[in-house]
Short mmCIF file of N, CA, C and O in Angstrom, two decimals:
data_model
loop_
_atom_site.label_atom_id
_atom_site.label_comp_id
_atom_site.label_asym_id
_atom_site.label_seq_id
_atom_site.Cartn_x
_atom_site.Cartn_y
_atom_site.Cartn_z
N MET A 1 -1.05 -6.35 11.28
CA MET A 1 -0.68 -5.93 11.78
C MET A 1 -1.08 -5.62 13.52
O MET A 1 -0.22 -5.52 14.46
N ARG A 2 -2.10 -5.28 13.35
CA ARG A 2 -2.51 -5.37 14.57
C ARG A 2 -2.26 -6.61 15.42
O ARG A 2 -2.56 -6.08 16.17
N LYS A 3 -2.92 -7.82 15.40
CA LYS A 3 -2.32 -8.34 16.03
C LYS A 3 -1.35 -8.88 16.30
O LYS A 3 -0.71 -8.93 17.49
N THR A 4 -0.46 -8.13 15.32
CA THR A 4 1.07 -8.37 16.21
C THR A 4 1.78 -6.93 17.03
O THR A 4 2.44 -7.92 18.07
N ILE A 5 0.83 -6.40 17.64
CA ILE A 5 0.92 -4.71 18.56
C ILE A 5 0.22 -5.94 19.85
O ILE A 5 0.87 -5.99 20.81
N ASP A 6 -0.75 -6.50 19.50
CA ASP A 6 -1.60 -7.12 20.44
C ASP A 6 -0.97 -8.08 21.25
O ASP A 6 -0.99 -7.95 21.93
N ALA A 7 -0.18 -9.29 20.08
CA ALA A 7 1.10 -9.82 20.66
C ALA A 7 1.95 -9.31 21.47
O ALA A 7 2.95 -10.03 21.67
N GLY A 8 2.52 -8.63 21.36
CA GLY A 8 3.69 -7.72 21.73
C GLY A 8 5.07 -7.51 20.85
O GLY A 8 5.82 -7.35 21.37
N PHE A 9 4.39 -7.60 19.70
CA PHE A 9 5.36 -7.55 18.98
C PHE A 9 5.96 -6.26 17.88
O PHE A 9 4.75 -5.51 18.20
N ASP A 10 6.97 -5.45 18.00
CA ASP A 10 7.62 -4.17 17.50
C ASP A 10 6.86 -4.36 15.70
O ASP A 10 7.15 -4.76 14.83
N TYR A 11 5.89 -3.68 16.31
CA TYR A 11 5.35 -3.45 14.28
C TYR A 11 6.09 -3.12 13.33
O TYR A 11 5.94 -3.32 11.71
N GLU A 12 7.08 -1.80 13.46
CA GLU A 12 8.07 -1.26 12.86
C GLU A 12 8.48 -2.34 12.09
O GLU A 12 9.63 -2.84 11.00
N TYR A 13 9.19 -3.18 13.36
CA TYR A 13 10.23 -4.20 13.14
C TYR A 13 10.07 -5.20 12.41
O TYR A 13 10.46 -5.76 11.50
N GLU A 14 8.66 -5.72 12.38
CA GLU A 14 8.02 -6.60 11.07
C GLU A 14 7.96 -5.98 10.01
O GLU A 14 8.02 -6.07 9.14
N ILE A 15 7.55 -4.61 9.93
CA ILE A 15 7.49 -3.77 8.81
C ILE A 15 8.58 -4.10 8.18
O ILE A 15 8.89 -4.46 6.74
N ARG A 16 10.03 -3.70 8.46
CA ARG A 16 10.55 -3.80 8.18
C ARG A 16 11.22 -5.24 7.39
O ARG A 16 11.96 -5.39 6.63
N THR A 17 11.03 -6.40 7.97
CA THR A 17 11.54 -7.42 8.21
C THR A 17 9.97 -7.91 6.51
O THR A 17 11.18 -8.88 5.58
N ILE A 18 9.29 -7.34 6.24
CA ILE A 18 8.46 -7.70 4.67
C ILE A 18 9.64 -7.04 3.42
O ILE A 18 9.52 -7.66 3.00
N CYS A 19 9.84 -6.04 4.23
CA CYS A 19 10.63 -5.22 3.18
C CYS A 19 11.91 -5.61 2.76
O CYS A 19 12.20 -5.31 1.51
N GLU A 20 12.27 -6.20 3.49
CA GLU A 20 13.52 -6.90 3.20
C GLU A 20 13.46 -8.33 2.18
O GLU A 20 14.31 -8.60 1.40
N ALA A 21 11.83 -8.49 1.62
CA ALA A 21 11.46 -9.54 0.63
C ALA A 21 12.31 -9.32 -0.84
O ALA A 21 12.21 -7.63 -0.71
N PRO A 22 12.66 -9.75 -1.07
CA PRO A 22 13.07 -8.78 -2.85
C PRO A 22 11.77 -9.14 -3.49
O PRO A 22 12.07 -7.67 -4.54
N TRP A 23 10.85 -9.38 -3.52
CA TRP A 23 9.56 -9.00 -4.14
C TRP A 23 8.05 -9.07 -3.71
O TRP A 23 8.05 -10.06 -2.11
N VAL A 24 7.06 -8.21 -2.82
CA VAL A 24 6.10 -8.19 -2.33
C VAL A 24 4.77 -7.72 -3.51
O VAL A 24 5.53 -6.48 -3.91
N PHE A 25 3.78 -8.25 -3.47
CA PHE A 25 2.57 -8.30 -3.80
C PHE A 25 1.64 -7.85 -2.41
O PHE A 25 1.63 -8.59 -1.26
N MET A 26 1.60 -6.64 -2.59
CA MET A 26 -0.33 -6.31 -1.86
C MET A 26 -1.03 -6.19 -2.67
O MET A 26 -1.41 -4.86 -3.60
N ASP A 27 -2.02 -6.80 -2.13
CA ASP A 27 -3.42 -7.12 -3.35
C ASP A 27 -4.19 -6.03 -2.45
O ASP A 27 -4.76 -6.53 -1.71
N ASP A 28 -4.91 -5.48 -3.58
CA ASP A 28 -6.65 -4.92 -3.22
C ASP A 28 -6.03 -4.12 -1.59
O ASP A 28 -7.00 -4.38 -0.45
N ILE A 29 -5.02 -2.38 -1.79
CA ILE A 29 -5.58 -2.34 -0.64
C ILE A 29 -6.72 -1.10 -1.10
O ILE A 29 -7.67 -1.31 -1.86
N HIS A 30 -7.34 -1.09 0.05
CA HIS A 30 -8.72 -0.49 0.43
C HIS A 30 -9.80 -0.88 -0.41
O HIS A 30 -10.62 -0.38 -0.19
N SER A 31 -9.74 -2.55 0.03
CA SER A 31 -11.03 -3.46 -0.38
C SER A 31 -11.93 -3.01 1.04
O SER A 31 -13.11 -3.17 1.12
N THR A 32 -11.00 -3.04 2.24
CA THR A 32 -12.23 -2.20 3.19
C THR A 32 -11.80 -1.03 3.42
O THR A 32 -10.49 -0.23 3.26
N GLN A 33 -12.46 -0.13 4.46
CA GLN A 33 -11.99 0.83 5.06
C GLN A 33 -10.93 0.95 6.04
O GLN A 33 -10.44 -0.02 6.88
N SER A 34 -9.69 1.49 5.93
CA SER A 34 -8.54 1.52 6.64
C SER A 34 -8.70 2.31 7.61
O SER A 34 -9.11 3.15 7.22
N THR A 35 -7.94 2.04 8.92
CA THR A 35 -7.83 2.87 9.91
C THR A 35 -6.40 3.81 9.56
O THR A 35 -5.78 3.13 8.56
N GLU A 36 -6.73 4.76 10.53
CA GLU A 36 -5.64 5.71 10.13
C GLU A 36 -4.47 5.35 11.03
O GLU A 36 -2.48 5.33 10.42
N PHE A 37 -3.95 3.97 11.70
CA PHE A 37 -3.06 3.12 12.26
C PHE A 37 -2.16 2.60 10.94
O PHE A 37 -1.10 2.48 10.57
N GLN A 38 -3.39 1.94 10.10
CA GLN A 38 -3.05 1.31 8.82
C GLN A 38 -2.68 1.99 7.65
O GLN A 38 -1.02 1.26 6.79
N LYS A 39 -3.05 3.33 7.39
CA LYS A 39 -2.43 3.65 6.95
C LYS A 39 -0.97 4.36 6.88
O LYS A 39 0.27 4.45 6.09
N GLU A 40 -1.13 4.73 8.24
CA GLU A 40 0.74 4.54 8.70
C GLU A 40 1.76 3.55 8.50
O GLU A 40 2.78 3.96 7.98
N CYS A 41 1.35 2.32 8.64
CA CYS A 41 1.97 1.74 8.52
C CYS A 41 2.65 1.24 7.00
O CYS A 41 3.31 0.55 6.49
N LEU A 42 0.92 1.63 6.43
CA LEU A 42 1.02 1.15 4.80
C LEU A 42 2.00 2.47 3.82
O LEU A 42 2.86 1.84 3.46
N LEU A 43 2.25 3.90 4.78
CA LEU A 43 2.96 4.44 4.39
C LEU A 43 5.01 4.05 4.66
O LEU A 43 5.13 4.35 3.84
N SER A 44 4.90 3.94 5.43
CA SER A 44 6.09 3.31 6.31
C SER A 44 6.70 2.52 5.34
O SER A 44 7.33 2.18 4.78
N PHE A 45 5.94 1.11 4.98
CA PHE A 45 5.99 0.39 3.98
C PHE A 45 6.66 0.63 2.54
O PHE A 45 7.54 0.46 2.50
N VAL A 46 5.13 1.23 2.08
CA VAL A 46 5.83 1.82 0.86
C VAL A 46 7.00 2.55 0.88
O VAL A 46 7.90 2.40 0.33
N ASP A 47 7.24 3.72 2.01
CA ASP A 47 8.15 4.50 2.29
C ASP A 47 9.82 4.02 2.02
O ASP A 47 10.92 4.21 0.88
N ILE A 48 10.32 2.55 2.63
CA ILE A 48 11.13 1.63 3.06
C ILE A 48 10.90 1.13 1.37
O ILE A 48 12.47 1.10 0.87
N ARG A 49 9.82 0.73 0.66
CA ARG A 49 10.53 -0.18 0.13
C ARG A 49 10.98 0.72 -2.02
O ARG A 49 11.56 0.66 -2.12
N LEU A 50 10.51 1.96 -0.73
CA LEU A 50 10.78 3.19 -2.15
C LEU A 50 12.60 3.37 -2.42
O LEU A 50 12.63 2.87 -3.06
N GLN A 51 12.89 3.36 -0.79
CA GLN A 51 14.03 3.44 -0.17
C GLN A 51 15.37 2.67 -0.79
O GLN A 51 16.21 2.76 -1.66
N THR A 52 14.43 1.34 -1.01
CA THR A 52 15.57 0.31 -1.08
C THR A 52 15.24 -0.54 -2.82
O THR A 52 15.89 -1.18 -2.98
N GLU A 53 14.21 0.53 -3.19
CA GLU A 53 14.07 -0.04 -4.95
C GLU A 53 13.80 -1.06 -5.10
O GLU A 53 13.98 -1.89 -5.91
N PHE A 54 13.76 -1.76 -3.57
CA PHE A 54 12.87 -3.34 -4.34
C PHE A 54 11.37 -3.40 -5.51
O PHE A 54 10.63 -2.66 -4.59
N PRO A 55 11.40 -3.90 -6.05
CA PRO A 55 10.16 -4.45 -6.81
C PRO A 55 8.28 -4.74 -5.77
O PRO A 55 9.30 -5.66 -4.76
N THR A 56 7.76 -4.28 -5.45
CA THR A 56 6.81 -3.76 -5.16
C THR A 56 5.11 -3.94 -6.48
O THR A 56 5.38 -2.75 -7.27
N VAL A 57 3.97 -4.76 -5.60
CA VAL A 57 3.36 -4.59 -7.32
C VAL A 57 2.25 -4.63 -6.09
O VAL A 57 2.52 -5.00 -4.94
N ILE A 58 1.28 -3.54 -6.57
CA ILE A 58 -0.08 -3.08 -5.42
C ILE A 58 -0.89 -3.37 -6.21
O ILE A 58 -0.69 -2.30 -6.80
N THR A 59 -2.02 -3.51 -5.58
CA THR A 59 -3.09 -3.28 -6.92
C THR A 59 -4.41 -2.90 -5.81
O THR A 59 -3.86 -3.15 -4.77
N SER A 60 -5.77 -2.71 -6.49
CA SER A 60 -6.43 -2.36 -6.36
C SER A 60 -7.79 -1.47 -7.04
O SER A 60 -7.51 -1.45 -8.61
N ASN A 61 -9.13 -1.52 -6.61
CA ASN A 61 -9.97 -1.55 -7.58
C ASN A 61 -10.64 0.03 -7.56
O ASN A 61 -10.86 0.17 -8.18
N LEU A 62 -9.39 0.77 -6.93
CA LEU A 62 -9.77 2.20 -6.89
C LEU A 62 -8.57 2.50 -7.89
O LEU A 62 -7.82 2.12 -7.89
N PHE A 63 -8.87 3.37 -8.84
CA PHE A 63 -8.35 4.57 -9.13
C PHE A 63 -7.11 5.41 -8.69
O PHE A 63 -7.51 5.87 -7.48
N LEU A 64 -5.79 6.16 -9.14
CA LEU A 64 -5.26 7.15 -8.31
C LEU A 64 -6.32 7.91 -7.87
O LEU A 64 -6.29 8.29 -6.74
N ASP A 65 -6.83 8.35 -8.65
CA ASP A 65 -7.74 9.24 -7.91
C ASP A 65 -8.90 9.57 -7.09
O ASP A 65 -9.01 10.19 -6.19
N GLN A 66 -9.20 8.17 -6.66
CA GLN A 66 -9.74 7.18 -5.73
C GLN A 66 -9.12 7.18 -4.47
O GLN A 66 -9.25 7.95 -3.38
N LEU A 67 -7.76 7.26 -5.32
CA LEU A 67 -6.89 6.57 -3.44
C LEU A 67 -6.07 8.31 -3.09
O LEU A 67 -6.67 8.30 -2.12
N GLU A 68 -6.24 9.27 -3.99
CA GLU A 68 -6.15 10.71 -3.38
C GLU A 68 -6.81 10.79 -2.47
O GLU A 68 -6.41 11.87 -1.42
N LYS A 69 -8.02 10.58 -2.75
CA LYS A 69 -9.49 10.62 -1.96
C LYS A 69 -8.91 10.31 -0.02
O LYS A 69 -9.45 10.71 1.19
N ALA A 70 -8.39 8.87 -0.29
CA ALA A 70 -8.25 8.19 1.05
C ALA A 70 -7.35 8.05 1.52
O ALA A 70 -7.74 7.79 2.59
N TYR A 71 -6.14 8.59 1.18
CA TYR A 71 -5.06 8.45 1.55
C TYR A 71 -4.33 9.93 1.92
O TYR A 71 -4.11 10.61 0.84
N HIS A 72 -3.34 10.28 2.47
CA HIS A 72 -2.45 11.06 3.04
C HIS A 72 -1.90 11.17 1.56
O HIS A 72 -1.12 10.73 0.70
N PRO A 73 -1.69 12.77 1.53
CA PRO A 73 -0.55 13.17 0.31
C PRO A 73 0.81 12.44 -0.02
O PRO A 73 1.52 12.38 -0.76
N ARG A 74 1.21 12.26 1.23
CA ARG A 74 2.50 11.67 1.82
C ARG A 74 2.16 10.18 0.32
O ARG A 74 3.78 9.37 0.53
N PHE A 75 1.78 9.26 0.94
CA PHE A 75 1.73 8.18 0.64
C PHE A 75 1.44 8.06 -0.86
O PHE A 75 2.02 7.25 -1.29
N ILE A 76 -0.13 8.58 -1.35
CA ILE A 76 0.50 9.36 -2.99
C ILE A 76 1.59 9.94 -3.28
O ILE A 76 1.89 9.42 -4.34
N SER A 77 2.15 10.70 -3.08
CA SER A 77 3.39 11.61 -3.40
C SER A 77 3.95 10.11 -3.72
O SER A 77 4.85 9.80 -4.37
N ARG A 78 4.08 9.73 -2.75
CA ARG A 78 5.27 7.87 -3.29
C ARG A 78 4.88 6.97 -4.13
O ARG A 78 5.42 6.38 -5.15
N LEU A 79 3.32 7.13 -4.05
CA LEU A 79 3.49 6.53 -5.69
C LEU A 79 3.52 6.93 -6.54
O LEU A 79 3.58 6.23 -8.10
N ASN A 80 2.91 8.02 -6.46
CA ASN A 80 3.25 8.59 -7.66
C ASN A 80 5.00 8.65 -8.61
O ASN A 80 5.16 9.62 -9.54
N SER A 81 5.91 8.49 -7.50
CA SER A 81 7.48 8.64 -7.70
C SER A 81 7.58 8.45 -9.17
O SER A 81 7.03 7.07 -10.02
N LYS A 82 8.62 9.23 -9.78
CA LYS A 82 8.96 8.40 -10.95
C LYS A 82 9.12 7.25 -11.47
O LYS A 82 9.87 6.31 -12.56
N LYS A 83 9.86 6.72 -9.99
CA LYS A 83 10.56 5.19 -10.14
C LYS A 83 10.00 3.92 -10.28
O LYS A 83 9.82 3.26 -10.49
N ASN A 84 8.03 4.31 -9.85
CA ASN A 84 7.10 3.41 -10.24
C ASN A 84 6.57 3.85 -11.34
O ASN A 84 6.81 4.52 -12.22
N THR A 85 5.78 2.92 -11.68
CA THR A 85 4.70 2.26 -12.93
C THR A 85 3.69 2.82 -12.28
O THR A 85 3.19 1.54 -12.10
N ILE A 86 2.76 3.15 -13.32
CA ILE A 86 1.66 2.84 -12.41
C ILE A 86 0.72 2.17 -13.87
O ILE A 86 0.83 3.18 -14.71
N ILE A 87 -0.21 1.89 -13.91
CA ILE A 87 -0.78 1.20 -14.57
C ILE A 87 -2.45 0.48 -14.01
O ILE A 87 -3.11 0.37 -13.20
N GLU A 88 -3.22 1.83 -14.88
CA GLU A 88 -4.43 1.99 -14.55
C GLU A 88 -5.28 1.16 -15.60
O GLU A 88 -5.06 1.45 -16.77
N LEU A 89 -6.26 0.29 -15.13
CA LEU A 89 -6.76 -0.73 -16.47
C LEU A 89 -8.38 0.02 -16.06
O LEU A 89 -8.56 -0.20 -15.51
N LYS A 90 -9.14 -0.10 -17.02
CA LYS A 90 -10.77 1.31 -16.90
C LYS A 90 -11.22 -0.27 -18.09
O LYS A 90 -11.06 -0.37 -18.83
N TRP A 91 -12.08 -0.84 -16.84
CA TRP A 91 -13.12 -1.82 -16.79
C TRP A 91 -14.33 -1.33 -16.29
O TRP A 91 -14.41 -0.60 -15.31
N VAL A 92 -15.40 -1.89 -16.43
CA VAL A 92 -16.64 -2.78 -16.12
C VAL A 92 -16.05 -3.61 -14.90
O VAL A 92 -16.04 -4.94 -15.54
N ASP A 93 -16.94 -3.79 -13.87
CA ASP A 93 -16.90 -4.70 -13.23
C ASP A 93 -18.69 -5.77 -13.87
O ASP A 93 -19.61 -4.93 -13.69
N LYS A 94 -18.27 -7.10 -14.38
CA LYS A 94 -19.29 -7.42 -14.79
C LYS A 94 -19.69 -8.27 -13.37
O LYS A 94 -20.75 -8.66 -13.53
N ARG A 95 -19.27 -8.17 -12.40
CA ARG A 95 -20.57 -9.37 -11.51
C ARG A 95 -21.30 -8.21 -10.81
O ARG A 95 -22.80 -8.29 -10.41
N ARG A 96 -21.58 -6.54 -11.73
CA ARG A 96 -22.11 -6.28 -10.41
C ARG A 96 -23.65 -5.35 -11.77
O ARG A 96 -24.50 -4.86 -12.06
N GLU A 97 -22.66 -6.22 -13.29
CA GLU A 97 -24.35 -6.07 -14.10
C GLU A 97 -25.05 -6.66 -14.04
O GLU A 97 -25.58 -8.19 -13.69
#
């Protein structure tokens, strides 16, 4: 997204364009430290997807309670919407053993 802005494009337009896709998969959110700008873009994205009711799959290596510490309550409330299905897998990372 930062490259889009640096190139002079309208990031809100880019978000809306992505949101028009019938399905969107966002893999591994918060795998790196997110800036406030990135969090705001993610909130805009999730908000639009929720309004349009298009299917969106979001994965993270964090549990919901950990995401709550990293993201604004507005973002978390959209994730917790009754329209969404949240699946938390309790597992042990075999790479760390």
